[in-house]
CSV table of C-alpha atoms in Angstrom, one decimal:
chain,number,residue,atom,x,y,z
A,265,MET,CA,173.7,99.5,84.9
A,266,ARG,CA,177.8,99.8,85.2
A,267,LEU,CA,178.5,96.1,85.4
A,268,GLY,CA,181.9,96.7,87.1
A,269,VAL,CA,183.8,95.0,84.5
A,270,GLY,CA,186.2,97.4,82.7
A,271,TRP,CA,189.5,97.0,85.0
A,272,LYS,CA,192.3,99.7,85.1
A,273,LEU,CA,196.2,98.4,85.2
A,274,HIS,CA,197.8,99.1,88.6
A,275,GLY,CA,201.1,100.5,88.0
A,276,ASP,CA,203.5,98.6,86.2
A,277,GLY,CA,200.8,95.6,86.6
A,278,ARG,CA,203.4,93.3,88.9
A,279,SER,CA,202.4,94.5,92.3
A,280,PRO,CA,200.7,97.1,94.2
A,281,ALA,CA,202.9,100.3,94.7
A,282,PRO,CA,204.5,100.4,98.5
A,283,GLY,CA,201.6,101.3,100.6
A,284,ALA,CA,198.8,101.7,98.2
A,285,VAL,CA,196.6,98.6,97.2
A,286,VAL,CA,194.8,97.2,94.1
A,287,ARG,CA,191.4,98.7,94.2
A,288,PRO,CA,188.1,97.0,92.9
A,289,ASP,CA,188.3,98.7,89.7
A,290,GLU,CA,192.2,97.9,89.0
A,291,ARG,CA,194.0,94.8,88.4
A,292,LEU,CA,197.8,93.5,88.0
A,293,SER,CA,198.6,91.7,84.9
A,294,TRP,CA,196.1,89.0,83.8
A,295,GLY,CA,198.8,86.1,84.5
A,296,ARG,CA,198.6,87.4,88.5
A,297,THR,CA,195.3,87.8,88.2
A,298,ILE,CA,194.2,84.3,87.1
A,299,GLY,CA,196.9,83.1,89.8
A,300,LEU,CA,195.1,85.4,92.5
A,301,GLY,CA,192.1,83.8,91.4
A,302,ALA,CA,193.4,80.2,92.0
A,303,GLN,CA,194.7,81.5,95.5
A,304,HIS,CA,191.0,82.2,96.3
A,305,VAL,CA,189.5,79.1,94.9
A,306,VAL,CA,192.1,76.7,97.7
A,307,ALA,CA,191.2,79.7,100.4
A,308,MET,CA,187.4,79.3,99.8
A,309,PHE,CA,187.1,75.3,98.8
A,310,GLY,CA,187.4,73.7,102.3
A,311,ALA,CA,184.2,75.5,103.7
A,312,THR,CA,182.3,75.3,100.5
A,313,PHE,CA,182.7,71.7,100.0
A,314,VAL,CA,182.6,70.8,103.9
A,315,ALA,CA,179.3,72.4,104.6
A,316,PRO,CA,177.4,70.5,101.9
A,317,ILE,CA,178.6,67.2,103.0
A,318,LEU,CA,177.6,68.1,106.4
A,319,MET,CA,174.1,69.0,105.0
A,320,GLY,CA,173.7,65.9,102.7
A,321,LEU,CA,174.3,68.0,99.5
A,322,ASP,CA,176.0,67.7,96.5
A,323,PRO,CA,179.4,68.8,97.3
A,324,ASN,CA,180.2,69.2,93.5
A,325,LEU,CA,177.2,70.8,92.8
A,326,ALA,CA,178.0,73.7,95.7
A,327,VAL,CA,181.0,74.1,94.2
A,328,MET,CA,180.0,74.8,90.7
A,329,VAL,CA,177.0,77.1,91.9
A,330,SER,CA,179.5,79.1,94.1
A,331,GLY,CA,181.2,80.0,91.0
A,332,PHE,CA,177.9,81.4,89.4
A,333,ALA,CA,176.8,83.0,92.6
A,334,THR,CA,179.8,85.0,92.9
A,335,ILE,CA,180.0,86.5,89.1
A,336,PHE,CA,176.0,87.3,89.9
A,337,PHE,CA,177.0,89.1,93.1
A,338,LEU,CA,179.7,91.0,91.6
A,339,LEU,CA,177.1,92.0,88.8
A,340,VAL,CA,174.6,93.4,91.1
A,341,THR,CA,177.2,95.0,93.2
A,342,SER,CA,178.7,97.1,90.3
A,343,GLY,CA,182.1,95.4,91.2
A,344,LYS,CA,182.1,97.6,94.4
A,345,ILE,CA,182.5,95.0,96.8
A,346,PRO,CA,185.2,92.3,96.4
A,347,SER,CA,183.7,89.2,98.0
A,348,TYR,CA,183.5,85.5,97.0
A,349,LEU,CA,180.5,83.7,97.7
A,350,GLY,CA,180.6,80.0,99.2
A,351,SER,CA,178.5,77.5,101.0
A,352,SER,CA,177.3,78.9,104.6
A,353,LEU,CA,178.2,76.7,107.5
A,354,SER,CA,175.2,78.1,109.3
A,355,PHE,CA,172.9,75.8,107.8
A,356,VAL,CA,174.4,72.7,109.2
A,357,GLY,CA,172.7,72.5,112.7
A,358,VAL,CA,169.5,73.5,110.3
A,359,ALA,CA,169.9,70.6,108.1
A,360,ALA,CA,170.8,68.1,111.1
A,361,ILE,CA,167.3,68.9,112.3
A,362,ILE,CA,165.6,68.7,108.9
A,363,ALA,CA,167.4,65.2,108.4
A,364,LYS,CA,166.0,64.0,112.0
A,365,GLU,CA,162.8,64.9,111.2
A,366,GLY,CA,162.4,62.6,108.1
A,367,GLY,CA,163.1,65.9,105.7
A,368,SER,CA,164.8,65.1,102.6
A,369,PRO,CA,167.6,67.0,100.8
A,370,ALA,CA,164.6,69.0,98.8
A,371,THR,CA,162.8,69.6,101.9
A,372,LEU,CA,166.3,71.1,103.0
A,373,THR,CA,166.7,73.4,99.7
A,374,GLY,CA,163.3,74.3,100.2
A,375,ALA,CA,163.7,76.0,103.6
A,376,LEU,CA,167.1,77.3,102.2
A,377,LEU,CA,165.2,79.2,99.4
A,378,VAL,CA,162.7,80.9,101.6
A,379,VAL,CA,165.5,81.8,103.8
A,380,GLY,CA,167.3,83.0,101.2
A,381,ALA,CA,164.0,85.0,99.6
A,382,VAL,CA,163.6,86.9,103.1
A,383,LEU,CA,167.3,88.1,103.1
A,384,LEU,CA,166.6,89.4,99.7
A,385,ALA,CA,163.9,91.4,101.4
A,386,CYS,CA,165.9,92.6,104.4
A,387,GLY,CA,168.5,93.7,102.0
A,388,LEU,CA,166.2,96.1,100.2
A,389,VAL,CA,164.6,97.2,103.4
A,390,VAL,CA,168.0,97.9,104.8
A,391,ARG,CA,169.3,99.9,101.1
A,392,ALA,CA,165.9,101.9,101.6
A,393,LEU,CA,166.4,103.0,105.1
A,394,GLY,CA,169.8,102.7,105.6
A,395,ALA,CA,172.1,100.1,107.3
A,396,ARG,CA,171.3,101.6,110.8
A,397,VAL,CA,167.9,99.8,110.9
A,398,ILE,CA,170.4,97.0,111.3
A,399,HIS,CA,172.0,97.7,114.3
A,400,ALA,CA,168.1,99.2,115.7
A,401,VAL,CA,166.2,95.9,115.2
A,402,LEU,CA,169.6,93.4,115.1
A,403,PRO,CA,172.1,94.6,117.8
A,404,PRO,CA,175.2,93.2,118.9
A,405,ALA,CA,173.8,91.7,122.1
A,406,VAL,CA,171.0,89.7,120.5
A,407,THR,CA,173.2,88.9,116.7
A,408,GLY,CA,175.9,87.3,119.3
A,409,SER,CA,173.6,85.0,120.8
A,410,VAL,CA,171.7,83.6,118.0
A,411,VAL,CA,175.3,83.2,116.7
A,412,MET,CA,176.3,81.2,119.6
A,413,LEU,CA,173.5,79.1,119.6
A,414,ILE,CA,173.4,78.0,116.3
A,415,GLY,CA,177.1,76.9,116.4
A,416,PHE,CA,176.6,74.9,120.5
A,417,ASN,CA,173.0,73.6,118.8
A,418,LEU,CA,175.4,71.5,116.3
A,419,ALA,CA,177.5,69.7,119.1
A,420,PRO,CA,175.1,66.8,119.4
A,421,VAL,CA,175.5,66.5,115.4
A,422,ALA,CA,179.7,66.1,116.4
A,423,ALA,CA,179.3,63.7,119.1
A,424,GLY,CA,176.6,61.5,118.2
A,425,THR,CA,176.4,61.3,114.3
A,426,TYR,CA,180.5,61.5,113.1
A,427,TRP,CA,182.5,60.9,115.9
A,428,PRO,CA,181.8,57.7,116.6
A,429,GLN,CA,182.4,56.3,113.3
A,430,ASP,CA,185.7,56.6,114.3
A,431,GLN,CA,186.8,58.3,117.0
A,432,TRP,CA,191.1,57.5,117.0
A,433,THR,CA,190.9,59.2,113.6
A,434,ALA,CA,188.5,61.7,114.6
A,435,LEU,CA,190.6,62.4,117.8
A,436,ALA,CA,193.8,62.8,115.4
A,437,THR,CA,192.2,64.6,113.2
A,438,LEU,CA,191.2,67.1,115.8
A,439,LEU,CA,194.8,67.2,117.1
A,440,PHE,CA,196.5,68.2,113.8
A,441,THR,CA,193.6,71.2,112.9
A,442,GLY,CA,194.2,72.4,116.1
A,443,PHE,CA,197.9,72.0,115.5
A,444,ALA,CA,197.4,74.0,112.1
A,445,LEU,CA,194.9,76.7,113.5
A,446,VAL,CA,197.6,77.8,115.8
A,447,ALA,CA,200.8,76.9,114.5
A,448,LEU,CA,200.6,78.1,110.8
A,449,ARG,CA,200.4,81.5,109.7
A,450,GLY,CA,199.2,83.3,106.9
A,451,PHE,CA,197.5,81.7,103.7
A,452,TRP,CA,198.1,78.1,105.4
A,453,GLY,CA,196.6,79.1,108.5
A,454,ARG,CA,193.8,80.2,106.8
A,455,ILE,CA,192.8,76.6,105.0
A,456,ALA,CA,193.9,75.0,108.4
A,457,ILE,CA,190.8,73.4,108.1
A,458,PHE,CA,190.8,71.9,104.9
A,459,LEU,CA,194.4,70.8,105.4
A,460,GLY,CA,193.0,68.6,108.5
A,461,LEU,CA,190.6,66.9,106.3
A,462,VAL,CA,193.2,65.9,104.0
A,463,PHE,CA,195.1,64.7,106.8
A,464,GLY,CA,192.5,62.8,108.0
A,465,TYR,CA,191.5,61.6,104.4
A,466,VAL,CA,195.2,60.4,104.3
A,467,LEU,CA,195.3,58.8,107.8
A,468,SER,CA,192.1,56.7,106.9
A,469,TRP,CA,193.3,55.2,104.1
A,470,LEU,CA,196.4,54.2,106.0
A,471,LEU,CA,195.0,52.8,108.4
A,472,ASP,CA,192.6,51.0,105.8
A,473,LEU,CA,196.2,49.6,104.4
A,474,GLY,CA,197.3,48.5,107.7
A,475,PHE,CA,194.6,47.2,110.0
A,476,GLY,CA,191.9,46.7,107.6
A,477,LYS,CA,187.9,47.3,107.7
A,478,ILE,CA,186.5,48.7,110.9
A,479,ASN,CA,183.5,47.4,113.0
A,480,SER,CA,181.5,51.1,114.0
A,481,PRO,CA,178.6,52.7,112.9
A,482,ASP,CA,178.8,54.1,109.6
A,483,GLY,CA,176.6,57.0,108.3
A,484,SER,CA,173.4,55.4,109.0
A,485,GLY,CA,174.0,54.7,112.3
A,486,ARG,CA,174.3,50.7,111.8
A,487,THR,CA,177.0,49.1,113.2
A,488,THR,CA,179.1,47.0,110.4
A,489,ASP,CA,182.5,46.1,109.4
A,490,HIS,CA,183.2,48.9,106.9
A,491,TRP,CA,186.4,50.8,104.9
A,492,ARG,CA,186.7,53.7,106.6
A,493,LEU,CA,187.8,55.3,103.1
A,494,ASP,CA,185.7,54.0,100.4
A,495,LEU,CA,186.3,55.2,96.7
A,496,SER,CA,184.3,52.8,95.0
A,497,ALA,CA,182.0,55.5,94.2
A,498,VAL,CA,185.3,57.0,92.7
A,499,ALA,CA,186.3,54.5,90.0
A,500,HIS,CA,182.5,54.8,88.5
A,501,ALA,CA,181.9,58.6,88.4
A,502,ASP,CA,183.1,60.2,84.7
A,503,TRP,CA,185.7,63.0,84.2
A,504,ILE,CA,183.2,65.4,83.0
A,505,GLY,CA,179.4,66.1,83.6
A,506,LEU,CA,177.0,68.2,85.0
A,507,PRO,CA,176.3,67.4,88.9
A,508,SER,CA,172.9,66.1,90.3
A,509,LEU,CA,170.4,68.7,90.3
A,510,HIS,CA,166.7,68.7,92.4
A,511,ALA,CA,163.9,70.9,92.8
A,512,PRO,CA,163.1,72.4,96.1
A,513,SER,CA,160.1,71.0,98.3
A,514,PHE,CA,158.3,73.2,100.6
A,515,GLU,CA,157.3,72.3,104.0
A,516,ALA,CA,156.3,75.1,107.1
A,517,SER,CA,158.5,72.9,109.9
A,518,ALA,CA,161.6,73.2,107.9
A,519,VAL,CA,161.1,76.9,106.4
A,520,LEU,CA,160.2,77.6,110.7
A,521,VAL,CA,163.9,75.7,112.1
A,522,ALA,CA,165.9,77.8,108.8
A,523,LEU,CA,164.7,81.2,109.7
A,524,PRO,CA,166.4,82.1,112.4
A,525,VAL,CA,169.7,81.7,110.7
A,526,VAL,CA,168.6,84.8,108.3
A,527,ILE,CA,169.8,87.0,111.5
A,528,ALA,CA,173.2,85.6,111.5
A,529,LEU,CA,173.3,85.9,107.7
A,530,ILE,CA,172.6,89.6,108.0
A,531,ALA,CA,175.5,90.4,110.6
A,532,GLU,CA,177.7,88.2,108.6
A,533,ASN,CA,177.5,90.1,105.4
A,534,ALA,CA,177.4,93.6,107.3
A,535,GLY,CA,180.5,92.8,108.9
A,536,HIS,CA,182.1,91.5,105.6
A,537,VAL,CA,181.1,94.6,104.0
A,538,LYS,CA,183.0,96.8,106.8
A,539,ALA,CA,185.7,94.8,107.1
A,540,VAL,CA,186.3,95.4,103.3
A,541,GLY,CA,185.3,99.2,103.4
A,542,GLU,CA,187.7,99.7,106.1
A,543,MET,CA,190.8,97.7,104.1
A,544,THR,CA,190.2,99.4,100.8
A,545,GLY,CA,189.7,103.0,102.5
A,546,ASP,CA,186.5,103.4,100.6
A,547,PRO,CA,183.7,103.1,103.1
A,548,LEU,CA,180.8,100.6,101.7
A,549,ASP,CA,177.8,101.3,104.4
A,550,ASP,CA,175.8,102.8,101.8
A,551,ARG,CA,175.9,99.7,99.7
A,552,MET,CA,175.5,97.4,102.7
A,553,GLY,CA,171.7,96.7,101.7
A,554,GLY,CA,172.9,95.9,97.9
A,555,ALA,CA,175.0,93.1,98.8
A,556,ILE,CA,172.8,91.6,101.3
A,557,ALA,CA,170.2,91.4,98.8
A,558,ALA,CA,172.3,90.0,96.5
A,559,ASP,CA,173.7,87.5,98.9
A,560,GLY,CA,169.7,86.2,99.2
A,561,ALA,CA,169.2,86.5,95.5
A,562,ALA,CA,172.2,84.2,95.0
A,563,THR,CA,170.6,81.9,97.4
A,564,VAL,CA,167.6,81.7,96.2
A,565,LEU,CA,169.4,81.0,92.4
A,566,SER,CA,171.5,78.2,94.3
A,567,THR,CA,169.1,76.4,96.3
A,568,ALA,CA,166.6,76.5,93.4
A,569,VAL,CA,168.6,74.0,91.5
A,570,GLY,CA,169.6,72.2,94.9
A,571,GLY,CA,172.6,73.5,96.0
A,572,PRO,CA,173.0,74.9,99.1
A,573,ALA,CA,172.8,78.8,100.5
A,574,THR,CA,175.7,81.1,100.0
A,575,THR,CA,177.3,83.6,102.6
A,576,THR,CA,180.5,85.9,101.6
A,577,TYR,CA,183.6,84.3,102.5
A,578,ALA,CA,185.5,85.8,105.6
A,579,GLU,CA,188.6,83.5,104.2
A,580,ASN,CA,188.9,85.2,101.0
A,581,ILE,CA,188.9,88.8,102.7
A,582,GLY,CA,192.1,87.3,104.6
A,583,VAL,CA,193.4,87.0,101.1
A,584,MET,CA,193.2,89.9,99.9
A,585,ALA,CA,194.5,91.6,103.2
A,586,ALA,CA,197.3,89.5,102.8
A,587,SER,CA,198.1,90.3,99.3
A,588,ARG,CA,196.9,94.1,99.1
A,589,VAL,CA,194.8,93.1,96.0
A,590,TYR,CA,191.0,93.9,96.0
A,591,SER,CA,190.8,93.7,92.7
A,592,THR,CA,187.2,92.1,91.4
A,593,ALA,CA,188.8,90.6,88.5
A,594,ALA,CA,190.7,87.9,90.4
A,595,TYR,CA,187.0,87.0,91.7
A,596,TRP,CA,185.6,86.4,88.3
A,597,ALA,CA,189.0,84.3,87.7
A,598,ALA,CA,188.1,81.8,90.8
A,599,ALA,CA,184.7,81.6,89.9
A,600,PHE,CA,185.2,80.3,86.5
A,601,PHE,CA,188.2,78.0,88.1
A,602,ALA,CA,184.9,77.2,90.3
A,603,ILE,CA,182.7,76.2,87.7
A,604,LEU,CA,185.3,74.1,85.6
A,605,PHE,CA,185.7,72.2,88.7
A,606,GLY,CA,182.0,71.5,89.5
A,607,LEU,CA,181.7,69.7,85.8
A,608,CYS,CA,184.0,67.1,86.9
A,609,PRO,CA,181.7,64.6,88.7
A,610,LYS,CA,185.0,62.2,89.5
A,611,PHE,CA,186.3,65.3,91.7
A,612,GLY,CA,183.0,65.5,93.4
A,613,ALA,CA,183.3,61.5,94.0
A,614,VAL,CA,186.8,62.4,95.8
A,615,ILE,CA,184.8,64.8,97.9
A,616,ALA,CA,181.8,63.1,99.0
A,617,ALA,CA,184.0,60.1,100.1
A,618,VAL,CA,185.5,61.7,102.9
A,619,PRO,CA,185.2,59.4,106.2
A,620,GLY,CA,182.6,60.1,108.7
A,621,GLY,CA,185.5,59.7,111.7
A,622,VAL,CA,187.6,62.6,109.5
A,623,LEU,CA,184.2,64.9,109.5
A,624,GLY,CA,184.1,63.9,113.5
A,625,GLY,CA,187.0,65.9,114.3
A,626,ILE,CA,186.4,68.7,111.9
A,627,THR,CA,183.1,69.1,113.4
A,628,VAL,CA,184.0,69.4,116.9
A,629,ILE,CA,186.6,72.3,116.1
A,630,LEU,CA,184.5,74.1,113.8
A,631,TYR,CA,181.0,73.9,115.6
A,632,GLY,CA,182.5,75.3,118.4
A,633,MET,CA,184.6,78.1,116.3
A,634,ILE,CA,180.8,79.2,115.2
A,635,GLY,CA,179.2,79.1,118.9
A,636,LEU,CA,182.3,81.6,119.8
A,637,LEU,CA,181.8,83.7,117.4
A,638,GLY,CA,178.9,84.5,119.0
A,639,ALA,CA,180.8,85.8,122.7
A,640,LYS,CA,183.7,87.1,120.1
A,641,ILE,CA,180.6,90.0,119.1
A,642,TRP,CA,179.6,90.5,122.5
A,643,ILE,CA,183.5,91.1,123.8
A,644,GLU,CA,184.3,93.4,120.4
A,645,ASN,CA,181.2,95.4,121.1
A,646,ARG,CA,181.3,95.4,125.1
A,647,VAL,CA,177.9,94.0,125.5
A,648,ASP,CA,176.8,94.4,129.3
A,649,LEU,CA,175.8,90.9,130.8
A,650,GLY,CA,175.6,92.1,134.1
A,651,ASN,CA,172.2,94.2,132.8
A,652,PRO,CA,169.5,92.2,133.3
A,653,VAL,CA,167.9,93.3,130.4
A,654,ASN,CA,170.6,91.8,128.1
A,655,LEU,CA,172.0,88.9,130.3
A,656,VAL,CA,167.8,87.4,131.0
A,657,PRO,CA,166.8,87.1,127.3
A,658,LEU,CA,170.0,86.0,125.9
A,659,ALA,CA,170.5,83.1,128.9
A,660,ALA,CA,167.3,82.2,128.3
A,661,GLY,CA,167.3,82.0,124.3
A,662,ILE,CA,171.0,79.9,124.2
A,663,ILE,CA,170.2,76.9,126.5
A,664,VAL,CA,166.6,76.8,125.0
A,665,GLY,CA,168.3,76.6,121.5
A,666,ILE,CA,171.5,74.4,122.7
A,667,GLY,CA,169.1,71.9,124.8
A,668,ASN,CA,166.8,71.6,121.7
A,669,VAL,CA,163.6,72.8,124.4
A,670,SER,CA,160.3,72.5,122.4
A,671,LEU,CA,157.1,74.2,122.5
A,672,GLU,CA,154.1,72.2,121.2
A,673,PHE,CA,151.1,74.4,120.3
A,674,SER,CA,149.1,71.0,118.0
A,675,ASP,CA,150.3,68.0,117.0
A,676,GLN,CA,150.7,69.6,113.6
A,677,PHE,CA,153.1,72.9,114.8
A,678,SER,CA,155.7,73.2,117.5
A,679,LEU,CA,159.1,75.4,117.9
A,680,SER,CA,162.2,74.1,119.3
A,681,GLY,CA,166.0,74.5,119.4
A,682,ILE,CA,167.3,77.3,117.0
A,683,ALA,CA,164.2,78.7,116.2
A,684,LEU,CA,162.5,78.8,119.4
A,685,GLY,CA,165.7,80.6,121.4
A,686,THR,CA,165.8,82.9,118.5
A,687,ILE,CA,162.4,84.3,118.9
A,688,ILE,CA,163.0,84.1,122.7
A,689,VAL,CA,165.9,86.1,122.2
A,690,LEU,CA,165.0,88.6,119.8
A,691,THR,CA,161.5,89.2,121.4
A,692,GLY,CA,163.0,89.2,124.7
A,693,TYR,CA,165.6,91.4,124.7
A,694,HIS,CA,163.2,94.4,122.7
A,695,ALA,CA,160.2,94.0,125.2
A,696,LEU,CA,162.6,94.3,128.3
A,697,ARG,CA,164.2,96.9,126.9
A,698,PHE,CA,161.2,98.7,126.0
A,699,LEU,CA,160.0,98.0,129.7
A,700,ALA,CA,163.0,99.6,131.2
A,701,ARG,CA,163.3,102.4,128.9
A,702,GLU,CA,159.5,103.3,130.5
A,703,ARG,CA,160.6,102.9,134.0
A,704,ARG,CA,163.3,104.9,133.5
A,705,THR,CA,161.1,107.5,131.4
A,706,ALA,CA,157.8,107.2,134.5
A,707,ALA,CA,160.7,107.8,136.9
A,708,PRO,CA,160.2,110.9,139.2
A,709,SER,CA,163.2,113.2,139.3
A,710,ALA,CA,165.2,113.9,142.0
A,711,ASP,CA,165.2,117.2,143.1
């Protein structure tokens, strides 16, 4: 199998020719390629380490496995699809639900491993049947509503867990991040979430210096006097070492909560593959199934050692669009940088010390943005919400998902929130669409 690791030099190796792009099988000079790899690391970094922090997983491990996952993805797709695989934010709500029910990080990674296996199977089906199967089973009306309920289901986590830890820092972080998202352009605009986190981090340190400890709930919910920014673990962390690993454990209830996110991941991967194909001028629909399967397999590998689920990153697609360099060589460089960062426990300790109030400001924006991506899918695909076939199942499923409505079958088994909302959307949409089609077929023709 051709692995896609032989790159031709593009032009003089300095920059893309006027009106041209550096294709996936080409590269600039190695110095420029390594520099672009570092830029890709910065672009993916914010979300890749914020996601595991929000889910209670090791951010150092997440960064390291993202490098291995990216290399695996590039090999499986034969270097045809330039993409970086970072931590998926789609599972933050799942992690909050599992933790609330007493689940451990191992329970979470076990559920995510099952999701990865299902995503792998879905990718193989798409590869066999063609990309059209995605549009038939998961039309925009369904995918948009599932993405929306996943995002908005997170609102209680931001409002009840993070924000109360330091409301004023949370507010300041929210305002700065919002300003950065709107006012900054190009590369800086794409890492606005990361800049907001750095701003809140520094602000918390300054407030500790100026005003001392704060009396507020900590991460466990107990109200105590504590520092906003606690760097005590940083001093004891080693400079070089492996991040902490753990084996997954499997619980049916946790798996049921996580499975609906498969829909969001399929839609996300499909959208990214289409975007890359349009930008390079090389349609990639025939490789969509392989890309989805590769992401699923990478998720299985990541979660098997205690890491988060992975997904292709839009942030890095933005970097490619700005630079017109789609070389997979740059992604190999980025992957190696990520692996090296992951082998520095002191760096991981700095990340893990992000104050709760800072996460409060970040998550208010981030969770809302995830939810509104669902509305964006509806708008771009002109979903008709005036049609009851669309309106009824979507409205019901979204309210069930956001409100954490529960349906109890027995003392040991129940469905609620994201899982129940997704089932209502998916089955309700297809059932009503079938009934509407049957009614039209059975109606007498007008003469």
